[in-house]
XYZ file of C-alpha atoms in Angstrom:
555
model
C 82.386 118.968 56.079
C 80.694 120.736 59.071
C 82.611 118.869 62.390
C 80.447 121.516 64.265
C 78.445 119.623 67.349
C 76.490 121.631 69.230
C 74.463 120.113 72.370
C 71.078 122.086 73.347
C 69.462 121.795 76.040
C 65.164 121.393 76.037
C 64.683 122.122 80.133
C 60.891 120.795 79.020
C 62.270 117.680 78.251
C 64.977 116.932 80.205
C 62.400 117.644 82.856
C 59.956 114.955 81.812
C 63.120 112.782 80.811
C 64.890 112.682 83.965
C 63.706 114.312 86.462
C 59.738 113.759 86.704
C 58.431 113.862 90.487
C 55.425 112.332 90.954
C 54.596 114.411 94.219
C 53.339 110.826 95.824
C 54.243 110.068 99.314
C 56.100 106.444 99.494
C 53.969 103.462 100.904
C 57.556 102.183 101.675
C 58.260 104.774 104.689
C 60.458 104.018 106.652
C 60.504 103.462 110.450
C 63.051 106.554 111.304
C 62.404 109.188 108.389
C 58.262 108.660 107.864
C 58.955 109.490 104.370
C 60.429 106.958 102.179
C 62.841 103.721 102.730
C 67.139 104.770 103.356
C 68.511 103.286 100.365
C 71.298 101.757 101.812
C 74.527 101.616 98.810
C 77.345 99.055 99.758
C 81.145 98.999 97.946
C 83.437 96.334 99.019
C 86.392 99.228 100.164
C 87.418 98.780 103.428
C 87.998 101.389 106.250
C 87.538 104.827 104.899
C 89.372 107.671 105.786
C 87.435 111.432 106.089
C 88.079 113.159 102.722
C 85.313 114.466 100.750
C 87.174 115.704 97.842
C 85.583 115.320 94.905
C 88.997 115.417 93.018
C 91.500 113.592 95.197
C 91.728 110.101 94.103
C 90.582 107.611 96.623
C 88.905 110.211 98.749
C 85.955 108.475 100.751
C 83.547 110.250 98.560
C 84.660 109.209 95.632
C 85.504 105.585 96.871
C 82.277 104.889 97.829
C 80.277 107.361 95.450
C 78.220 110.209 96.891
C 80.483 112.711 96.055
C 78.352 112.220 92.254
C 74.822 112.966 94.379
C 76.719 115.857 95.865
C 78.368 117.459 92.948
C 77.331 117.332 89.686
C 78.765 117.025 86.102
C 78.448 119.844 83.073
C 76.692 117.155 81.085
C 74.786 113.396 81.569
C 76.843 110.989 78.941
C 75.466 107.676 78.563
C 78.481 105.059 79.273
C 75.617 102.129 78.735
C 75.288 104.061 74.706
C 78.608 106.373 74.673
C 77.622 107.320 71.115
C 74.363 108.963 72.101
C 74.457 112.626 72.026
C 74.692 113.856 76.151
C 71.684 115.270 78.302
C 72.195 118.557 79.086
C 72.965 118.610 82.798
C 74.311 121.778 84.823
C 75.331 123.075 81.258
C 72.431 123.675 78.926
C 74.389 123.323 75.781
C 78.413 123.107 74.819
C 79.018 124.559 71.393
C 82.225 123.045 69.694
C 84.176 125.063 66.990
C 84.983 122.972 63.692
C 88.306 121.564 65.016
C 87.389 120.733 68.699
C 89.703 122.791 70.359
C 87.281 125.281 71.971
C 84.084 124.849 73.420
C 81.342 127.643 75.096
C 79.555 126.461 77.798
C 75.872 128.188 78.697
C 75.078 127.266 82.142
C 71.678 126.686 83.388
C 69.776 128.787 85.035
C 68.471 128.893 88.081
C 70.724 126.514 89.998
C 72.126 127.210 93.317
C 74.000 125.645 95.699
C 73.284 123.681 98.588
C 74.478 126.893 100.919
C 71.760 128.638 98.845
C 74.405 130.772 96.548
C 73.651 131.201 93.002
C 75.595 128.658 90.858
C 76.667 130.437 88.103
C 79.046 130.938 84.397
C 82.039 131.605 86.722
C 81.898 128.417 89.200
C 82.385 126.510 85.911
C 85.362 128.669 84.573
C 86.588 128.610 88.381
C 86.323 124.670 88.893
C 88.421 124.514 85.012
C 90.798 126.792 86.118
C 91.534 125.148 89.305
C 92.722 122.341 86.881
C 94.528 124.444 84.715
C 96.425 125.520 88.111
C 97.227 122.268 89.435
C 97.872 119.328 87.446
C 97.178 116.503 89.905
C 93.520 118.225 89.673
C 93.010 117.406 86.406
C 92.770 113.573 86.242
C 91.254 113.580 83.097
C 94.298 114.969 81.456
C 92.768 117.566 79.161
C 95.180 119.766 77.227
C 93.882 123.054 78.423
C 95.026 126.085 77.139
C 93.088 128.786 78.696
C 89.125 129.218 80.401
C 87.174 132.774 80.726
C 83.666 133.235 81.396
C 81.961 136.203 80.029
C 78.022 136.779 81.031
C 76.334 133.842 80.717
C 78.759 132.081 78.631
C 81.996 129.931 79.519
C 84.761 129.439 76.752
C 87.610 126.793 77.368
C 90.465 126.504 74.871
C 92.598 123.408 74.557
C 96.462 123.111 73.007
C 94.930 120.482 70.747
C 91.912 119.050 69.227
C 89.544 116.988 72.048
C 86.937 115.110 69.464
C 87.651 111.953 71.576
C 87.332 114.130 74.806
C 84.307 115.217 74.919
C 82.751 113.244 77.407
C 85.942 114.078 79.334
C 84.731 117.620 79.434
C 81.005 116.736 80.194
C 81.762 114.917 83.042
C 83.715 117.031 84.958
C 82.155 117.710 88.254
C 81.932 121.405 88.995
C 82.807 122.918 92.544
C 81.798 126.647 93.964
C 84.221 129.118 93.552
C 83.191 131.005 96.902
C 84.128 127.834 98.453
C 87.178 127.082 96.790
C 88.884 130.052 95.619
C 90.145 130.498 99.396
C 91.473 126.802 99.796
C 95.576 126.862 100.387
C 95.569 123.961 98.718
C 93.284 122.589 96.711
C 95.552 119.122 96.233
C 95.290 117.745 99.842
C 92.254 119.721 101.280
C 90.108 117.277 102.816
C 86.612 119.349 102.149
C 84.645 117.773 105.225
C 81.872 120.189 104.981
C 81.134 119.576 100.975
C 78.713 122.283 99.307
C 77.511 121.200 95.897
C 74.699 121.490 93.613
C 73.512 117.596 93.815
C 70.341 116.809 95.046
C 71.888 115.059 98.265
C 74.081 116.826 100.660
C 76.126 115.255 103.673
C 74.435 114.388 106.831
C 77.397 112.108 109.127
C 80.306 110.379 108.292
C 82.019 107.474 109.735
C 85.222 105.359 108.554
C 82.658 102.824 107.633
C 79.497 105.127 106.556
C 78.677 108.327 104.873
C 74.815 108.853 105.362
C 73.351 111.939 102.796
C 69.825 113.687 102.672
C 67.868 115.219 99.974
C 67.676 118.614 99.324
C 64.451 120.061 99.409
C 65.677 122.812 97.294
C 67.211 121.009 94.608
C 66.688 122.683 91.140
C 65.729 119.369 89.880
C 63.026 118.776 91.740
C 63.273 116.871 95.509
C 64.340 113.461 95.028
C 62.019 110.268 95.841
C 64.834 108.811 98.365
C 64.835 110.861 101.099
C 68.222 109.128 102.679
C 70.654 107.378 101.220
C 73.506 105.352 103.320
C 76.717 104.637 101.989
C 78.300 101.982 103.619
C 81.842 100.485 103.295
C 82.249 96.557 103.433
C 85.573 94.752 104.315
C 86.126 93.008 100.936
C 83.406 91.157 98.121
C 82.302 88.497 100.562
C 81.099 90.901 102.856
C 79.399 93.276 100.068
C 77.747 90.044 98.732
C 76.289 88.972 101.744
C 75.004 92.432 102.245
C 73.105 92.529 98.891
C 71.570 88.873 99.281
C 70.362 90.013 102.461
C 68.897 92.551 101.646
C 70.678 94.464 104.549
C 72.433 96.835 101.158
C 70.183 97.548 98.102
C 72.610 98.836 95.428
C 76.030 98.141 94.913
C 78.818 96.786 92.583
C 80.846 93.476 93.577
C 81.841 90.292 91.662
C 79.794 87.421 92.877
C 80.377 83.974 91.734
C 77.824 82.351 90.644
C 75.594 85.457 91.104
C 72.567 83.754 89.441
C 72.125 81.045 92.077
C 73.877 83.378 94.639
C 72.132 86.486 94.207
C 69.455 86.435 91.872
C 67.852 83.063 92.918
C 67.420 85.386 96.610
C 64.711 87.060 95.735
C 64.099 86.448 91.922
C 61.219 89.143 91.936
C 63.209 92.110 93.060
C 66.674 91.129 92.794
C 68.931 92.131 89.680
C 72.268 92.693 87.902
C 72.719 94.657 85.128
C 75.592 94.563 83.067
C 76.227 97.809 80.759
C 78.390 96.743 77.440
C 81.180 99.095 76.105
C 84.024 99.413 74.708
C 85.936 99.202 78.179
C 88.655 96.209 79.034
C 90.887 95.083 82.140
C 93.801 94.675 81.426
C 97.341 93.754 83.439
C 99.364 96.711 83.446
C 102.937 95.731 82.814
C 105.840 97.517 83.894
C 107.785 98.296 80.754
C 110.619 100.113 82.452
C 111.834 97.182 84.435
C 112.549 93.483 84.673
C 111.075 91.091 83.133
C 108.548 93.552 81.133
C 111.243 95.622 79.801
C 111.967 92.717 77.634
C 109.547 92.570 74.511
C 110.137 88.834 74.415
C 108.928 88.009 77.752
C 105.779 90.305 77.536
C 104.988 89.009 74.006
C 105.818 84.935 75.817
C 103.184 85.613 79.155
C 100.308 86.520 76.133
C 100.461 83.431 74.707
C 100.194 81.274 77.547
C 97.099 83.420 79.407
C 94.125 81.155 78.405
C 91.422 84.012 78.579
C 88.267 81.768 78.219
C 89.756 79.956 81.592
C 90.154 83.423 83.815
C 86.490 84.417 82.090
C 85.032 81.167 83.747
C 86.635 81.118 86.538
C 87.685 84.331 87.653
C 84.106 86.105 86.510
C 81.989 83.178 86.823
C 81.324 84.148 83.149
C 80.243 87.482 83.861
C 82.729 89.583 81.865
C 82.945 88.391 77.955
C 86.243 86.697 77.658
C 88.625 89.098 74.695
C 89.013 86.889 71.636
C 90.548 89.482 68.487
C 94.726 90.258 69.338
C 94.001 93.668 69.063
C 92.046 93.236 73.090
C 88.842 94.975 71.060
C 85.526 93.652 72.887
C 83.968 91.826 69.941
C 80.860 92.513 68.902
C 80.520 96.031 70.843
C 83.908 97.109 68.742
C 83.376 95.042 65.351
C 83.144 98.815 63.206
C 86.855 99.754 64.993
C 88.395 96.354 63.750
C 91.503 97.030 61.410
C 91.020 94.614 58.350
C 94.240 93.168 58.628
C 93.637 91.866 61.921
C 89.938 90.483 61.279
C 89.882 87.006 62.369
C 92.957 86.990 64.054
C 91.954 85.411 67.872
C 94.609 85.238 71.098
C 95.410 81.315 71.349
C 97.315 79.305 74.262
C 100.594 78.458 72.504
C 102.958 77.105 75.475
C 105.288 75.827 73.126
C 105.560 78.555 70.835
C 105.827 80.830 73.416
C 109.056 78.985 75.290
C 110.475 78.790 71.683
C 110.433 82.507 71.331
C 112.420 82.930 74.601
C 114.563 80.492 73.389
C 115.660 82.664 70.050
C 115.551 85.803 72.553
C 118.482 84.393 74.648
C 116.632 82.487 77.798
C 117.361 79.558 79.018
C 116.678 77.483 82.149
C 117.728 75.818 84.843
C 115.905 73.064 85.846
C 112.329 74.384 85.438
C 113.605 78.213 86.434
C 113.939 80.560 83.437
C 116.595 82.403 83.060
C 117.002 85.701 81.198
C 119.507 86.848 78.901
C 121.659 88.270 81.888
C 121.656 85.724 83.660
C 118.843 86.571 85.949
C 116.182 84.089 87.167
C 112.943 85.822 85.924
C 110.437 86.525 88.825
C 108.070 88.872 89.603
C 104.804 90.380 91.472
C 101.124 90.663 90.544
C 99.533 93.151 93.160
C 96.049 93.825 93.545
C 94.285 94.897 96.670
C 92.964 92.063 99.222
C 89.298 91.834 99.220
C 89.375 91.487 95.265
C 88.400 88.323 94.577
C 87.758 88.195 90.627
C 90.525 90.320 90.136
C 92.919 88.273 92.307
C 91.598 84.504 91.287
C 92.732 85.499 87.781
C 96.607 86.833 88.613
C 96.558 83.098 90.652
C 95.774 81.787 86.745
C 98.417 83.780 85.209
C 100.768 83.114 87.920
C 100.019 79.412 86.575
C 100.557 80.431 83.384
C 103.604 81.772 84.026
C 105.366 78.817 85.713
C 104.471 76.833 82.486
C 107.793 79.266 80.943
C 109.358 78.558 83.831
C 108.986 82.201 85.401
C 108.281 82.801 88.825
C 105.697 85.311 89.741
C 104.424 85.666 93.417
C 100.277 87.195 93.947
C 100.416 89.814 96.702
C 97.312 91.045 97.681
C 97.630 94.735 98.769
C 96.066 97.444 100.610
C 93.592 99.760 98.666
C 94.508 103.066 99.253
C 98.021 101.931 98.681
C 97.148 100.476 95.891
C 94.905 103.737 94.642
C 97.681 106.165 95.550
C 101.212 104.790 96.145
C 101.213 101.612 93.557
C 99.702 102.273 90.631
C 99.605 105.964 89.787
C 103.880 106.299 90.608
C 104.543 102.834 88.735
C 105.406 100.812 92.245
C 104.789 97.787 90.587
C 105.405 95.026 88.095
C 102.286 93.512 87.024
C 99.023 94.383 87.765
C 95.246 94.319 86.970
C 93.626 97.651 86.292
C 90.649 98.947 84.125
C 90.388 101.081 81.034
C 87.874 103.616 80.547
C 85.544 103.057 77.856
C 83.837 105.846 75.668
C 82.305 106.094 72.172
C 85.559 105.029 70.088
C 88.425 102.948 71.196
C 90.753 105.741 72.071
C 90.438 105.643 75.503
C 90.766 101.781 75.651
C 94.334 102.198 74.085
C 95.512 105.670 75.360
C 94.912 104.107 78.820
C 96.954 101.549 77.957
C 100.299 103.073 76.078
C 99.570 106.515 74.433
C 103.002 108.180 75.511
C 101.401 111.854 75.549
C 100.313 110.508 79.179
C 103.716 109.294 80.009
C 105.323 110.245 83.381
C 109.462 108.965 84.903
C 108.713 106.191 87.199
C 108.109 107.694 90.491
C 105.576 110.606 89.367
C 102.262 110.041 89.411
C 100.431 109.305 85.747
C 96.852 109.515 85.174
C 97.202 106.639 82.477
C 99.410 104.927 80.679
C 100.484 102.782 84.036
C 103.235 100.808 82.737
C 105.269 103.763 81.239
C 104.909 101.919 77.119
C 107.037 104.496 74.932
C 106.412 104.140 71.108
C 106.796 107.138 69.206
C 104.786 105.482 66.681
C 101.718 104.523 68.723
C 102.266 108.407 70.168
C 101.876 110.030 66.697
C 98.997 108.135 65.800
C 96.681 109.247 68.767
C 97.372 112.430 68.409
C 96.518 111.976 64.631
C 93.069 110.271 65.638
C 92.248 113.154 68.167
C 92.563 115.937 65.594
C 91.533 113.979 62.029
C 89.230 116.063 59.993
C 87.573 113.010 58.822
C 86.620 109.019 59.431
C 89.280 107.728 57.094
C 92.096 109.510 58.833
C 90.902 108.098 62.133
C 90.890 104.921 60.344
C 94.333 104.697 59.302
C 95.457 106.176 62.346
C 93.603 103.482 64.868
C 94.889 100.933 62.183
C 98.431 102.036 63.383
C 97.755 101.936 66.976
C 96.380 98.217 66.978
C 99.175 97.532 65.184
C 101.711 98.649 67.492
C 99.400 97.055 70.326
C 99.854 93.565 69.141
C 103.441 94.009 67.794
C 105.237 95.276 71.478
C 102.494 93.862 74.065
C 102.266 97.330 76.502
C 100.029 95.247 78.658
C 97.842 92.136 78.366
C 93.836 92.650 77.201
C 92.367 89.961 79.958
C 88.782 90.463 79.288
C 85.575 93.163 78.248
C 84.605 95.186 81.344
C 80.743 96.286 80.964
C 79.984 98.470 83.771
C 78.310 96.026 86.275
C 76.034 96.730 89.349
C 73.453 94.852 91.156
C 70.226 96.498 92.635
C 66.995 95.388 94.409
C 63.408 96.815 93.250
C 61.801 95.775 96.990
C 61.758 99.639 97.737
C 62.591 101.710 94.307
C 61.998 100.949 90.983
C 63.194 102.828 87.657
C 67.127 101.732 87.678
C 68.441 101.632 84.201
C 68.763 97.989 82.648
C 68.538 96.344 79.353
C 64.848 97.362 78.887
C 65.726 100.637 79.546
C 69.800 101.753 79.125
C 69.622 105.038 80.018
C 72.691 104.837 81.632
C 75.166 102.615 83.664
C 73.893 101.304 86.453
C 77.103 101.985 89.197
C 76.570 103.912 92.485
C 79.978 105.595 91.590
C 79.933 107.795 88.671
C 78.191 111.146 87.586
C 75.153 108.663 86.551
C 74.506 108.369 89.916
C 72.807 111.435 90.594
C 70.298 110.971 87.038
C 69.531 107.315 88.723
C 68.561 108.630 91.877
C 66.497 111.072 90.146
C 64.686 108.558 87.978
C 64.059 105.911 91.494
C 60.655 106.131 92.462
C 58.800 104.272 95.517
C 58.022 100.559 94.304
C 54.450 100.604 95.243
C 53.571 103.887 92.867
C-alpha cells in the first residue's frame, strides 16, 4: 500500500481559487482612506498588552488575530472539511515519505517580505528550527528530529510517524530568519515591529486596538480591504452590542438568542456561520489532585451533567449537545464510532451516581459529601470573566454537583491569567477548555489525556491539561499515529474510547463547530454553508485566505 501523499501546488489555480482581484475600486469608500470601507474585527478579550509574537500564547496578536494577516502558514487546511487535501499556501507542495516521518517542503517562489527581503527555503527551515531550539516555541508539539534546507527544498524529520499531524505542520506560521536569528530570546521577545509575508502589515497599536494596512506588494495580489481594525471589547456583552450595531463587522462571541438578537438586526446582511468538526469543549479535570484524583468522583459528576440542559441554556442551542459516552460529535464522527459503544448515550443518573460513591467509601454529612479521608469534597470551576456561555454552564454543573452533595464554587478569572498562569501549569481544578479538531479524532482525545503530552504540575503543557496518565490510552495513540493501515487505527482508537469512558480524564460537555458572525453591508465572499471553504474565525491562519476572497459588496 502506497501511504505516499504528496500536495502540489497549481499557482494558476490557486490564483483563480483564492486570490482573484477584480482590479475594481469599492463603491463602499470610506470617509478617511477613499479606497474601500475599514473592516472593523471585534473579540470579546479585554485590555491587551503590546506583544506581537506570533508564537507566545496570548500575545495581542494572536488574541485578537492579525498576527494570521501578518504571517502566514506553509499550507491553507480547511477546518470547515479537515479531510480535504490543503491549498498550497507559502509552500507549493509537501512531499511525505511512506511512513510520515519526513516531509520536503518546496517553497514558493517569488514571495518576499513585507521589508522587501526575499522569503525563501531557509526562513522555513529557520522558523522549524527555532522550535526545535526552544520547546515553549513549539505549541504544536511535533516530535522533531532534525530540519535542513538545501536549494529550493526544505526536509524536516520527526522521531515518529505524524499521519495525524499533518495539518500541524501546514499550519505553522513561518517567521524571517534575518529578523529572528538575532533575537536573545525568542520566548519572551515582544516583536513590536512584526515583518511577515501576509498581505496586511501593522499600522498602530493600542491596549484596546491594533489597526493593519494592505500591502501593495503582496505576492498574492493587493487585498480588497484596504484597513482592517482590530478592536478588543471588555467581555461578550460588549462584542455583541458591537456586531448588532454595526459599529464591528466580523467577530466571534456567544450571543443568546443570536437569531432574534443578531440576525433579526439586519436580516439582509447580517450572519453566523457555524463550521462543524470533529472539535468538543470539554471541562478539564485535575487528575493529580482532590476530588479528581479519585476515579469515583470524576466518573459520579458525569452522570449528573444533563448536557441537553447546558446546550439550551448555556449556547442558546448553538453548539450540538454530545449524546454517544465516548464525547464523539454525532453525526460529524459516526465512521470513528467503536461498535461496542454504538448506541450507548450519556444519561442523568443522580441516583446511580450517589450509589457509586457510596461503594467507593463517601459518605455525608447532612447534605455535605464526604470523601473517603474524611474530607468534605469542594472545589473550583475557573473560567475567565466576560465568558458568558462558558461560565452559565460551570453555574449548571456547580448545580449538578450539589445534587452529590459536593461543593464547587464558579470563579470567574482574568484572561491572560487564565491563558498563561492557570491552565497551561495545571493551577486549577476544573475547568472549561476546547479541543482542537482535525480530520480524525486524534486530536479530540490527545487533547484530552494522551500522556506523550504529559508535563509535573507546575510546567507548562501544551495539552493534556489535567495531567490523565494511562499507559494504555498512551500506547494506543502512538499506535494510531504510526499504523500502516485503517484497521490498525481502528483497533487502536477502539482502545482509546475505551479508556475514555472507563477513567473519565475530563467531561465531553458539548460539539464545538468553529463559530463566527459577519456582516455583508461592506464585503461579501465570507465562507458559509453555501460555500465552506474554510472556517469562518478572524483568528486562525484562515484568516488571511478570507480576507483575500472579501470583495466590495456593491461589485
Amino acid at each position: 500500500m502506497n501511504h505516499r501523499r504528496k500536495i502540489v501546488a497549481v499557482m494558476a489555480g490557486l490564483a483563480a481559487a483564492t486570490m482573484l482581484m477584480t482590479g475594481c475600486s469599492s463603491a463602499n469608500s470610506n470617509a478617511n482612506s477613499g479606497e474601500g470601507a475599514v473592516l472593523t474585527v471585534g473579540m470579546p478579550n479585554g485590555t491587551q498588552t503590546e506583544n506581537q509574537s506570533p508564537f507566545a500564547t496570548g500575545s495581542s496578536a494572536l488574541s485578537l488575530g492579525y498576527a494570521f494577516v501578518i504571517y502566514e502558514p506553509l499550507m491553507m487546511v480547511n477546518d470547515a472539511k479537515p479531510s480535504e487535501d490543503p491549498l498550497p499556501w507559502l509552500a507549493d507542495s509537501v512531499d511525505w515519505n511512506d511512513d510520515y516521518t519526513q516531509a520536503v517542503i518546496t517553497p514558493h517562489d517569488g514571495v518576499t517580505w513585507s521589508d522587501g527581503e526575499d522569503f525563501t527555503a531557509d526562513d522555513i527551515a529557520f522558523s522549524i528550527q527555532l522550535r526545535i531550539d526552544n520547546e515553549a516555541l513549539n505549541t504544536a508539539a511535533l516530535p522533531y528530529e532534525s530540519v535542513e534546507s538545501d536549494g529550493d527544498a526544505v526536509t524536516v524529520t520527526f522521531s515518529a510517524p505524524q499521519f495525524v499531524n499533518q495539518a500541524k505542520l501546514y499550519d505553522l506560521l513561518i517567521v524571517p530568519e534575518h529578523i529572528w536569528k538575532d533575537v536573545d530570546d525568542p520566548t519572551t521577545w515582544t516583536n513590536t515591529e512584526p515583518v511577515g509575508t501576509g498581505p496586511y502589515t501593522l499600522k498602530s497599536w493600542t491596549p484596546q486596538a491594533a489597526t493593519v494596512v494592505a500591502r501593495d506588494d503582496y505576492w498574492g495580489g493587493e487585498p480588497e480591504v484596504p484597513e482592517i481594525r482590530y478592536s478588543s471589547y471588555n467581555d461578550n456583552n460588549a462584542l455583541t452590542t458591537a456586531l448588532t450595531t454595526g459599529e464591528a463587522q466580523w467577530g466571534w462571541t456567544f450571543i443568546a438568542d443570536y437569531e432574534n438578537v443578531y440576525i433579526a438586526k439586519d436580516p439582509e446582511h447580517n450572519h453566523q456561520y457555524a463550521a462543524a468538526g470533529l472539535g468538543i469543549d470539554a471541562l478539564f479535570l485535575n487528575n493529580e489532585e482532590k476530588p479528581f484524583d479519585d476515579l469515583a468522583f470524576r466518573k459520579a459528576l458525569n452522570m449528573v451533567v444533563d448536557r441537553e440542559n447546558l446546550v439550551k441554556v448555556a449556547t442558546s442551542g448553538v453548539n450540538p449537545a454530545l449524546t454517544n459516552v465516548t464525547g464523539l460529535p454525532l453525526p460529524a464522527g459516526e465512521d470513528f464510532l467503536a461498535d461496542a459503544f454504538a448506541g450507548q448515550d450519556f444519561e442523568v443518573d443522580v441516583e446511580g451516581a450517589r450509589q457509586l460513591l457510596t461503594d467507593a467509601g463517601y459518605t455525608w454529612n447532612g447534605e455535605q459529601l464526604v470523601d473517603p479521608d474524611g474530607t468534605d469534597v469542594t472545589f473550583t470551576l475557573i473560567n475567565p470573566a466576560g465568558w458568558n456561555d462558558y461560565l452559565t454552564a460551570l453555574d449548571l454543573i456547580k448545580t449538578a454537583a450539589a445534587e452529590l452533595g459536593a461543593v464547587a464554587t464558579v470563579e470567574a478569572g482574568n484572561q491572560d491569567a487564565w491563558f498563561a498562569d492557570v491552565i497551561p501549569p495545571g493551577n486549577f481544578q476544573a475547568s472549561l477548555h476546547w479541543t482542537d479538531g482535525g480530520a480524525t479524532p486524534f486530536d479530540m482525545y490527545a487533547d484530552m489525556m494522551d500522556g506523550a503530552q504529559y508535563q509535573p504540575l507546575g510546567t507548562p503543557a501544551n495539552w493534556n491539561f489535567g495531567r490523565f496518565q494511562n499507559d494504555e490510552a498512551t500506547a494506543a495513540f502512538a499506535a494510531y499515529a504510526s499504523a500502516s493501515d485503517q484497521a490498525e487505527r481502528d483497533a487502536a482508537l477502539e482502545t482509546i474510547q475505551q479508556v475514555f469512558v472507563d477513567e473519565v480524564p475530563a467531561l465531553a460537555i458539548w460539539s464545538r463547530p468553529a463559530t463566527a458572525q459577519y456582516s455583508t453591508a461592506n464585503y461579501v465572499g465570507w465562507p458559509s454553508e453555501d460555500d465552506p471553504y474554510n472556517q469562518p474565525q478572524p483568528t486562525g491562519s484562515q484568516a488571511a485566505q478570507i480576507l483575500m476572497k472579501l470583495t466590495p459588496a456593491s461589485e
